[in-house]
Coordinates of N, CA, C and O in Angstrom, one line a residue:
M1 N -90.3 18.6 -129.0 CA -90.0 17.6 -130.0 C -88.5 17.4 -130.0 O -87.9 17.1 -131.0
S2 N -87.8 17.7 -128.9 CA -86.4 17.6 -128.9 C -86.0 16.1 -129.1 O -86.5 15.2 -128.4
S3 N -85.1 15.9 -130.0 CA -84.6 14.5 -130.2 C -83.2 14.6 -130.8 O -82.8 15.7 -131.3
A4 N -82.5 13.5 -130.7 CA -81.2 13.5 -131.3 C -80.9 12.1 -131.9 O -81.4 11.1 -131.4
G5 N -80.2 12.1 -133.0 CA -79.9 10.8 -133.6 C -80.6 10.7 -134.9 O -81.3 11.6 -135.3
G6 N -80.3 9.7 -135.6 CA -80.9 9.5 -136.9 C -81.4 8.0 -137.1 O -81.0 7.2 -136.3
F7 N -82.2 7.8 -138.1 CA -82.7 6.5 -138.4 C -82.9 6.4 -139.9 O -83.0 7.4 -140.6
C8 N -83.0 5.2 -140.4 CA -83.2 5.0 -141.8 C -84.6 4.3 -142.0 O -84.9 3.3 -141.3
A9 N -85.4 4.9 -142.9 CA -86.7 4.3 -143.1 C -86.8 4.1 -144.6 O -86.4 5.0 -145.4
G10 N -87.3 2.9 -145.0 CA -87.4 2.6 -146.5 C -87.6 1.2 -146.7 O -88.0 0.4 -145.7
S11 N -87.4 0.7 -147.9 CA -87.6 -0.7 -148.2 C -86.5 -1.5 -147.5 O -85.5 -1.0 -147.1
K12 N -86.8 -2.8 -147.3 CA -85.8 -3.7 -146.7 C -84.5 -3.7 -147.4 O -83.4 -3.6 -146.8
V13 N -84.5 -3.7 -148.7 CA -83.3 -3.7 -149.6 C -82.5 -2.4 -149.3 O -81.3 -2.4 -149.1
M14 N -83.2 -1.3 -149.4 CA -82.6 0.0 -149.2 C -82.0 0.2 -147.8 O -80.8 0.6 -147.6
C15 N -82.7 -0.3 -146.7 CA -82.2 -0.2 -145.4 C -81.0 -1.1 -145.2 O -80.0 -0.7 -144.5
E16 N -81.0 -2.3 -145.8 CA -79.9 -3.2 -145.7 C -78.7 -2.6 -146.4 O -77.5 -2.7 -145.9
H17 N -78.9 -2.0 -147.6 CA -77.8 -1.4 -148.3 C -77.2 -0.3 -147.5 O -75.9 -0.2 -147.4
Q18 N -78.0 0.5 -146.8 CA -77.5 1.6 -146.0 C -76.7 1.1 -144.8 O -75.7 1.6 -144.5
R19 N -77.2 0.0 -144.2 CA -76.6 -0.5 -143.0 C -75.2 -1.1 -143.4 O -74.2 -0.9 -142.7
I20 N -75.1 -1.8 -144.5 CA -73.8 -2.5 -144.9 C -72.8 -1.5 -145.5 O -71.6 -1.6 -145.2
N21 N -73.3 -0.5 -146.2 CA -72.4 0.3 -147.0 C -72.0 1.7 -146.3 O -71.2 2.4 -146.8
S22 N -72.7 2.0 -145.2 CA -72.4 3.2 -144.5 C -71.2 3.0 -143.6 O -71.0 2.0 -143.1
T23 N -70.5 4.1 -143.4 CA -69.4 4.1 -142.5 C -69.9 3.9 -141.0 O -71.0 4.3 -140.7
S24 N -69.0 3.5 -140.1 CA -69.5 3.2 -138.8 C -70.0 4.4 -138.0 O -70.9 4.3 -137.2
F25 N -69.5 5.6 -138.3 CA -70.0 6.8 -137.5 C -71.5 7.1 -137.8 O -72.1 7.7 -136.9
V26 N -72.0 6.6 -138.9 CA -73.5 6.8 -139.2 C -74.3 6.2 -138.1 O -75.3 6.7 -137.6
F27 N -73.9 5.0 -137.6 CA -74.7 4.2 -136.6 C -74.3 4.6 -135.2 O -74.9 4.2 -134.2
S28 N -73.2 5.4 -135.0 CA -72.9 5.7 -133.6 C -73.8 6.8 -133.1 O -73.7 7.1 -131.9
A29 N -74.6 7.4 -133.9 CA -75.5 8.5 -133.5 C -76.9 8.1 -133.8 O -77.7 8.9 -134.2
A30 N -77.2 6.8 -133.5 CA -78.6 6.3 -133.8 C -79.6 6.9 -132.9 O -79.3 7.3 -131.8
L31 N -80.8 7.0 -133.4 CA -81.9 7.6 -132.7 C -82.5 6.5 -131.8 O -83.0 5.5 -132.3
P32 N -82.5 6.7 -130.5 CA -83.1 5.7 -129.6 C -84.6 5.5 -129.9 O -85.3 6.5 -130.2
A33 N -85.1 4.3 -129.7 CA -86.5 4.0 -130.0 C -87.4 4.9 -129.2 O -88.5 5.4 -129.7
L34 N -87.1 5.2 -127.9 CA -88.0 6.0 -127.1 C -88.1 7.4 -127.7 O -89.2 8.0 -127.7
L35 N -87.0 8.0 -128.1 CA -87.0 9.4 -128.7 C -87.7 9.4 -130.0 O -88.4 10.3 -130.4
A36 N -87.6 8.3 -130.8 CA -88.3 8.2 -132.1 C -89.8 8.2 -131.9 O -90.6 8.9 -132.6
T37 N -90.2 7.4 -130.9 CA -91.6 7.3 -130.5 C -92.2 8.7 -130.0 O -93.2 9.1 -130.4
A38 N -91.4 9.3 -129.2 CA -91.8 10.7 -128.7 C -91.9 11.7 -129.8 O -92.9 12.4 -129.9
A39 N -91.0 11.7 -130.7 CA -91.0 12.6 -131.9 C -92.2 12.3 -132.8 O -92.9 13.2 -133.2
S40 N -92.5 11.0 -133.0 CA -93.6 10.6 -133.8 C -94.9 11.0 -133.2 O -95.8 11.5 -133.9
E41 N -95.1 10.9 -131.9 CA -96.3 11.3 -131.2 C -96.5 12.8 -131.2 O -97.6 13.3 -131.3
T42 N -95.4 13.5 -131.1 CA -95.5 15.0 -131.2 C -96.0 15.4 -132.6 O -96.8 16.3 -132.7
I43 N -95.4 14.8 -133.6 CA -95.9 15.1 -135.0 C -97.3 14.8 -135.1 O -98.1 15.5 -135.7
S44 N -97.7 13.6 -134.6 CA -99.2 13.3 -134.7 C -100.0 14.3 -133.9 O -101.1 14.7 -134.4
G45 N -99.6 14.8 -132.8 CA -100.3 15.9 -132.1 C -100.4 17.1 -132.9 O -101.5 17.8 -132.9
F46 N -99.3 17.5 -133.6 CA -99.4 18.6 -134.5 C -100.5 18.5 -135.6 O -101.2 19.4 -135.9
T47 N -100.6 17.3 -136.2 CA -101.5 17.1 -137.2 C -103.0 17.0 -136.7 O -103.9 17.4 -137.4
R48 N -103.1 16.5 -135.5 CA -104.5 16.4 -134.9 C -105.0 17.8 -134.4 O -106.2 18.0 -134.3
H49 N -104.0 18.7 -134.0 CA -104.4 20.0 -133.5 C -103.6 21.1 -134.2 O -102.9 21.8 -133.6
P50 N -103.9 21.3 -135.5 CA -103.2 22.4 -136.2 C -103.5 23.8 -135.7 O -102.7 24.7 -135.9
E51 N -104.6 23.9 -135.0 CA -105.0 25.3 -134.5 C -104.0 25.8 -133.4 O -103.9 27.0 -133.2
M52 N -103.2 24.9 -132.9 CA -102.2 25.3 -131.9 C -101.1 26.2 -132.5 O -100.6 27.1 -131.9
F53 N -100.9 26.1 -133.8 CA -99.9 26.9 -134.5 C -100.5 28.3 -134.8 O -99.8 29.3 -134.7
T54 N -101.8 28.4 -135.0 CA -102.5 29.7 -135.2 C -102.4 30.5 -133.8 O -102.0 31.6 -133.8
A55 N -102.7 29.8 -132.7 CA -102.6 30.4 -131.4 C -101.2 30.8 -131.1 O -101.0 31.9 -130.5
L56 N -100.3 30.0 -131.4 CA -98.9 30.3 -131.2 C -98.4 31.6 -131.9 O -97.8 32.5 -131.4
Q57 N -98.8 31.7 -133.2 CA -98.4 32.8 -134.0 C -99.1 34.1 -133.5 O -98.5 35.2 -133.5
E58 N -100.4 34.0 -133.0 CA -101.0 35.1 -132.4 C -100.3 35.6 -131.1 O -100.1 36.8 -130.9
N59 N -99.9 34.6 -130.3 CA -99.1 35.0 -129.1 C -97.8 35.6 -129.5 O -97.4 36.6 -128.8
V60 N -97.1 35.1 -130.5 CA -95.8 35.7 -130.9 C -96.0 37.1 -131.4 O -95.3 38.0 -131.0
R61 N -97.1 37.4 -132.2 CA -97.4 38.7 -132.7 C -97.7 39.7 -131.5 O -97.2 40.8 -131.5
A62 N -98.4 39.2 -130.5 CA -98.7 40.0 -129.3 C -97.5 40.4 -128.5 O -97.3 41.5 -128.2
V63 N -96.6 39.4 -128.3 CA -95.4 39.6 -127.5 C -94.5 40.6 -128.3 O -94.0 41.5 -127.7
R64 N -94.4 40.4 -129.6 CA -93.5 41.2 -130.4 C -94.0 42.7 -130.4 O -93.3 43.6 -130.4
A65 N -95.4 42.8 -130.5 CA -96.0 44.2 -130.5 C -95.6 44.9 -129.2 O -95.3 46.1 -129.2
I66 N -95.7 44.2 -128.1 CA -95.4 44.8 -126.8 C -93.9 45.2 -126.7 O -93.5 46.3 -126.4
L67 N -93.1 44.3 -127.1 CA -91.6 44.5 -127.0 C -91.1 45.5 -128.0 O -90.1 46.1 -127.8
A68 N -91.8 45.6 -129.2 CA -91.3 46.6 -130.2 C -91.4 48.0 -129.7 O -90.6 48.9 -130.2
G69 N -92.2 48.3 -128.7 CA -92.4 49.6 -128.2 C -91.3 50.0 -127.1 O -91.2 51.1 -126.7
M70 N -90.4 49.0 -126.8 CA -89.4 49.3 -125.8 C -88.2 50.0 -126.5 O -87.7 49.5 -127.5
D71 N -87.7 51.1 -125.9 CA -86.6 51.8 -126.6 C -85.3 51.3 -126.2 O -84.3 51.7 -126.7
T72 N -85.2 50.3 -125.2 CA -83.9 49.8 -124.8 C -83.6 48.4 -125.3 O -82.4 48.0 -125.2
L73 N -84.6 47.7 -125.8 CA -84.3 46.4 -126.3 C -84.7 46.3 -127.8 O -85.6 47.0 -128.3
E74 N -84.0 45.4 -128.5 CA -84.3 45.2 -129.9 C -84.6 43.7 -130.1 O -83.9 42.9 -129.4
I75 N -85.5 43.3 -130.9 CA -85.8 41.9 -131.2 C -84.9 41.5 -132.4 O -84.9 42.1 -133.5
V76 N -84.0 40.5 -132.1 CA -83.1 40.1 -133.2 C -83.4 38.8 -133.8 O -82.7 38.3 -134.7
S77 N -84.6 38.2 -133.4 CA -85.0 36.9 -134.0 C -85.9 37.2 -135.2 O -86.4 38.3 -135.3
H78 N -86.2 36.1 -135.9 CA -87.1 36.2 -137.1 C -88.5 36.5 -136.6 O -88.9 36.0 -135.5
S79 N -89.3 37.2 -137.4 CA -90.6 37.7 -137.0 C -91.6 36.5 -136.7 O -92.6 36.7 -136.0
V80 N -91.4 35.4 -137.3 CA -92.4 34.3 -137.0 C -91.9 33.3 -136.0 O -92.6 32.3 -135.6
S81 N -90.6 33.4 -135.5 CA -90.1 32.5 -134.6 C -90.8 32.6 -133.2 O -90.9 33.7 -132.7
P82 N -91.2 31.5 -132.6 CA -91.8 31.5 -131.3 C -90.8 31.8 -130.2 O -91.2 32.1 -129.1
L83 N -89.5 31.7 -130.5 CA -88.5 32.1 -129.6 C -88.1 33.5 -129.9 O -87.6 33.8 -131.0
V84 N -88.4 34.4 -129.0 CA -88.2 35.8 -129.3 C -86.8 36.2 -128.6 O -86.7 36.1 -127.4
H85 N -85.8 36.5 -129.5 CA -84.5 36.8 -129.0 C -84.3 38.3 -128.9 O -84.5 39.0 -129.9
L86 N -84.0 38.7 -127.7 CA -83.9 40.2 -127.4 C -82.5 40.5 -127.1 O -81.7 39.7 -126.5
A87 N -82.1 41.7 -127.5 CA -80.7 42.2 -127.1 C -80.9 43.7 -126.7 O -81.8 44.4 -127.1
I88 N -79.9 44.1 -125.9 CA -79.9 45.5 -125.5 C -79.5 46.3 -126.7 O -78.5 46.0 -127.4
K89 N -80.3 47.4 -127.0 CA -79.9 48.3 -128.1 C -78.6 49.0 -127.8 O -78.4 49.4 -126.7
A90 N -77.8 49.1 -128.8 CA -76.5 49.8 -128.6 C -76.5 51.2 -129.3 O -76.7 51.2 -130.5
P91 N -76.3 52.3 -128.6 CA -76.3 52.4 -127.2 C -77.7 52.4 -126.6 O -78.6 53.0 -127.2
S92 N -77.9 51.7 -125.5 CA -79.2 51.5 -125.0 C -79.6 52.7 -124.1 O -80.8 53.0 -124.0
S93 N -78.7 53.2 -123.4 CA -79.0 54.4 -122.5 C -77.7 55.0 -122.1 O -76.6 54.5 -122.5
A94 N -77.7 56.1 -121.5 CA -76.5 56.8 -121.1 C -75.6 56.0 -120.2 O -74.4 56.0 -120.3
T95 N -76.2 55.1 -119.4 CA -75.4 54.3 -118.5 C -74.8 53.1 -119.1 O -73.9 52.5 -118.6
L96 N -75.4 52.6 -120.2 CA -74.9 51.5 -120.9 C -74.2 51.8 -122.3 O -73.8 50.9 -123.0
S97 N -74.1 53.1 -122.6 CA -73.5 53.4 -123.9 C -72.1 52.9 -123.9 O -71.3 53.1 -123.0
P98 N -71.8 52.2 -125.0 CA -70.4 51.6 -125.0 C -69.4 52.8 -125.3 O -69.7 53.7 -126.1
E99 N -68.3 52.7 -124.7 CA -67.2 53.6 -125.0 C -66.5 53.1 -126.2 O -66.5 51.9 -126.5
T100 N -65.9 53.9 -127.0 CA -65.1 53.5 -128.1 C -63.7 53.2 -127.6 O -63.2 53.8 -126.7
R101 N -63.0 52.4 -128.3 CA -61.6 52.1 -127.9 C -60.7 53.3 -127.9 O -59.9 53.4 -127.1
S102 N -60.9 54.2 -128.9 CA -60.1 55.4 -128.9 C -60.4 56.4 -127.8 O -59.5 57.1 -127.4
S103 N -61.6 56.3 -127.2 CA -61.9 57.2 -126.0 C -61.5 56.6 -124.7 O -61.5 57.2 -123.7
N104 N -61.1 55.3 -124.7 CA -60.6 54.7 -123.4 C -59.3 55.1 -123.1 O -58.4 55.2 -124.0
S105 N -59.1 55.4 -121.8 CA -57.7 55.9 -121.4 C -56.7 54.7 -121.5 O -55.5 55.0 -121.7
G106 N -57.1 53.5 -121.4 CA -56.2 52.4 -121.5 C -56.0 51.9 -122.9 O -55.5 50.8 -123.2
A107 N -56.4 52.6 -123.9 CA -56.3 52.1 -125.3 C -54.9 52.1 -125.8 O -54.6 51.4 -126.8
G108 N -54.0 52.9 -125.2 CA -52.6 52.9 -125.5 C -52.3 53.8 -126.7 O -53.2 54.5 -127.2
A109 N -51.0 53.9 -127.0 CA -50.6 54.8 -128.0 C -51.2 54.4 -129.4 O -51.3 53.2 -129.6
G110 N -51.5 55.3 -130.2 CA -52.0 55.0 -131.5 C -53.5 54.8 -131.5 O -54.1 54.3 -132.5
A111 N -54.2 55.1 -130.3 CA -55.6 54.9 -130.3 C -56.3 55.7 -131.3 O -55.9 56.9 -131.5
G112 N -57.3 55.2 -132.0 CA -58.0 55.9 -133.0 C -57.4 55.8 -134.4 O -58.0 56.2 -135.4
K113 N -56.2 55.2 -134.5 CA -55.5 55.0 -135.8 C -55.9 53.7 -136.3 O -56.1 52.7 -135.6
S114 N -56.0 53.6 -137.6 CA -56.3 52.3 -138.2 C -55.1 51.4 -138.1 O -53.9 51.8 -138.2
N115 N -55.3 50.1 -137.9 CA -54.3 49.1 -137.8 C -54.6 47.9 -138.8 O -55.5 47.1 -138.5
A116 N -53.9 47.8 -139.8 CA -54.2 46.8 -140.9 C -53.9 45.4 -140.4 O -54.4 44.4 -140.9
N117 N -53.2 45.2 -139.3 CA -52.9 43.9 -138.7 C -53.9 43.5 -137.7 O -53.7 42.4 -137.1
S118 N -54.9 44.2 -137.4 CA -55.9 43.9 -136.4 C -57.3 43.7 -137.0 O -57.7 44.4 -137.9
I119 N -58.0 42.7 -136.4 CA -59.4 42.5 -136.8 C -60.3 43.4 -136.1 O -61.5 43.5 -136.5
I120 N -59.8 44.2 -135.1 CA -60.7 45.1 -134.4 C -60.8 46.4 -135.1 O -59.7 47.0 -135.4
P121 N -62.0 46.8 -135.5 CA -62.1 48.1 -136.2 C -61.7 49.3 -135.4 O -61.8 49.2 -134.2
R122 N -61.3 50.3 -136.1 CA -61.0 51.6 -135.3 C -62.2 52.1 -134.7 O -63.3 52.0 -135.2
D123 N -62.1 52.6 -133.5 CA -63.2 53.1 -132.7 C -64.3 52.1 -132.4 O -65.5 52.4 -132.4
A124 N -63.9 50.8 -132.3 CA -64.9 49.8 -132.0 C -65.5 50.0 -130.6 O -64.8 50.4 -129.7
P125 N -66.8 49.7 -130.5 CA -67.4 49.9 -129.2 C -66.9 48.9 -128.2 O -66.6 47.7 -128.5
V126 N -66.8 49.3 -126.9 CA -66.4 48.4 -125.8 C -67.6 48.3 -124.9 O -68.1 49.3 -124.3
Y127 N -68.2 47.1 -124.8 CA -69.4 46.9 -123.9 C -69.0 46.5 -122.5 O -68.1 45.8 -122.3
D128 N -69.8 46.9 -121.6 CA -69.7 46.5 -120.2 C -70.6 45.3 -120.0 O -71.7 45.4 -119.7
V129 N -70.0 44.1 -120.4 CA -70.8 42.9 -120.4 C -71.4 42.6 -119.0 O -72.6 42.2 -118.9
Q130 N -70.6 42.7 -118.0 CA -71.2 42.4 -116.6 C -72.4 43.3 -116.3 O -73.3 42.9 -115.7
K131 N -72.3 44.6 -116.6 CA -73.4 45.5 -116.4 C -74.6 45.1 -117.2 O -75.7 45.1 -116.7
E132 N -74.4 44.8 -118.4 CA -75.5 44.4 -119.3 C -76.1 43.0 -118.8 O -77.4 42.9 -118.8
E133 N -75.3 42.1 -118.4 CA -75.8 40.8 -117.9 C -76.6 41.1 -116.6 O -77.7 40.5 -116.4
G134 N -76.2 42.0 -115.7 CA -76.9 42.3 -114.5 C -78.3 42.9 -114.8 O -79.3 42.6 -114.2
L135 N -78.3 43.8 -115.8 CA -79.5 44.4 -116.2 C -80.5 43.4 -116.8 O -81.7 43.4 -116.4
L136 N -80.0 42.5 -117.6 CA -80.8 41.5 -118.2 C -81.3 40.5 -117.2 O -82.5 40.0 -117.2
Q137 N -80.5 40.2 -116.2 CA -81.0 39.3 -115.1 C -82.1 40.0 -114.3 O -83.1 39.3 -113.9
E138 N -82.0 41.3 -114.1 CA -83.1 42.0 -113.5 C -84.4 41.9 -114.3 O -85.5 41.7 -113.7
V139 N -84.3 42.0 -115.6 CA -85.5 41.8 -116.5 C -86.0 40.4 -116.3 O -87.3 40.2 -116.2
V140 N -85.2 39.4 -116.3 CA -85.6 38.0 -116.2 C -86.3 37.8 -114.9 O -87.4 37.2 -114.8
D141 N -85.8 38.3 -113.8 CA -86.4 38.2 -112.5 C -87.7 38.9 -112.4 O -88.7 38.3 -111.9
E142 N -87.8 40.1 -112.9 CA -89.1 40.8 -112.9 C -90.2 40.1 -113.8 O -91.3 40.0 -113.4
A143 N -89.8 39.6 -114.9 CA -90.7 38.9 -115.8 C -91.2 37.7 -115.1 O -92.4 37.4 -115.2
L144 N -90.4 36.9 -114.4 CA -90.8 35.7 -113.7 C -91.8 36.1 -112.6 O -92.8 35.4 -112.4
L145 N -91.6 37.2 -111.9 CA -92.6 37.6 -110.9 C -93.9 38.0 -111.5 O -95.0 37.8 -110.9
Q146 N -93.9 38.4 -112.8 CA -95.1 38.7 -113.6 C -95.7 37.5 -114.3 O -96.7 37.6 -115.0
G147 N -95.1 36.3 -114.1 CA -95.6 35.1 -114.7 C -95.2 34.9 -116.2 O -95.8 34.1 -116.9
V148 N -94.1 35.5 -116.6 CA -93.6 35.4 -117.9 C -92.2 34.7 -117.9 O -91.3 35.2 -117.1
L149 N -92.1 33.6 -118.6 CA -90.8 32.9 -118.6 C -89.9 33.4 -119.7 O -90.2 33.3 -120.9
I150 N -88.8 34.0 -119.3 CA -87.7 34.3 -120.2 C -86.4 33.9 -119.5 O -86.3 33.6 -118.3
T151 N -85.3 33.8 -120.3 CA -84.0 33.5 -119.8 C -83.0 34.3 -120.5 O -83.2 34.7 -121.6
R152 N -81.8 34.4 -119.8 CA -80.7 35.1 -120.5 C -80.0 34.0 -121.3 O -79.9 32.9 -121.0
A153 N -79.5 34.5 -122.5 CA -78.6 33.6 -123.3 C -77.3 33.4 -122.6 O -76.7 34.4 -122.1
K154 N -76.9 32.2 -122.4 CA -75.6 31.9 -121.8 C -74.5 31.7 -122.8 O -74.8 31.0 -123.8
R155 N -73.4 32.3 -122.6 CA -72.3 32.1 -123.6 C -71.0 31.9 -122.9 O -70.8 32.3 -121.8
L156 N -70.1 31.2 -123.6 CA -68.7 31.1 -123.2 C -68.0 32.3 -123.8 O -67.8 32.3 -125.0
Y157 N -67.6 33.3 -123.0 CA -67.0 34.5 -123.6 C -65.6 34.1 -124.1 O -64.9 33.4 -123.5
G158 N -65.3 34.7 -125.3 CA -64.1 34.4 -125.9 C -64.3 33.3 -127.0 O -63.4 33.1 -127.9
D159 N -65.3 32.5 -126.8 CA -65.6 31.4 -127.8 C -66.5 31.9 -128.9 O -66.4 31.4 -130.0
Q160 N -67.4 32.8 -128.6 CA -68.4 33.3 -129.7 C -68.3 34.8 -129.7 O -67.4 35.4 -129.1
D161 N -69.3 35.4 -130.3 CA -69.4 36.8 -130.3 C -69.7 37.3 -128.9 O -70.9 37.2 -128.5
D162 N -68.7 37.7 -128.2 CA -68.9 38.1 -126.7 C -69.1 39.5 -126.5 O -68.9 40.0 -125.4
K163 N -69.6 40.3 -127.5 CA -69.7 41.7 -127.4 C -71.1 42.1 -126.9 O -71.4 43.2 -126.6
Q164 N -72.1 41.2 -127.0 CA -73.5 41.6 -126.6 C -74.2 40.4 -125.9 O -74.1 39.3 -126.3
V165 N -74.8 40.7 -124.8 CA -75.6 39.7 -124.1 C -77.1 39.9 -124.5 O -77.5 40.9 -125.1
S166 N -77.9 38.8 -124.3 CA -79.2 38.9 -124.8 C -80.2 38.0 -124.0 O -79.7 37.3 -123.1
L167 N -81.5 38.1 -124.3 CA -82.5 37.3 -123.6 C -83.3 36.5 -124.6 O -83.3 36.8 -125.8
F168 N -83.9 35.4 -124.2 CA -84.8 34.6 -125.0 C -86.1 34.6 -124.2 O -86.2 34.2 -123.1
C169 N -87.2 35.0 -124.9 CA -88.6 34.8 -124.4 C -89.1 33.5 -125.0 O -89.1 33.3 -126.2
V170 N -89.6 32.6 -124.1 CA -90.1 31.4 -124.5 C -91.6 31.3 -124.5 O -92.2 31.7 -123.5

């Protein structure tokens, strides 16, 4: 049901008022007719076949029950979300245990001391993002061989929280 844009529905007077009195940017993101029709048909399908939501929730519970038993991954999404967001538990294993900044040889003088001018907490974990991404890609590849579609979350590092990589099960 992916769609983008907006539309106005209501009486002729209300729609005309909205069209005339709204600023121009409101109409620069209009919903194309084809997408409005597709969204409407999807909603109609939901109302004709409400049992699909029961089956979906049963599938979500089954997947979460299997994944909950894994000691290296944690489920970070909401329990009823059909998109199951997984992340490597920190520390997930001896090979992926994050080092703390104060234990790094390159941490520099004053490592382990509090710095009121820095947003980085003392002894903050340092993750090996490339190693974790490689591990998660192996999980994605193996799942695909088993007929399960999952993907790695893609991020622009430095733009968001770049300290943890994760997976999405669809």
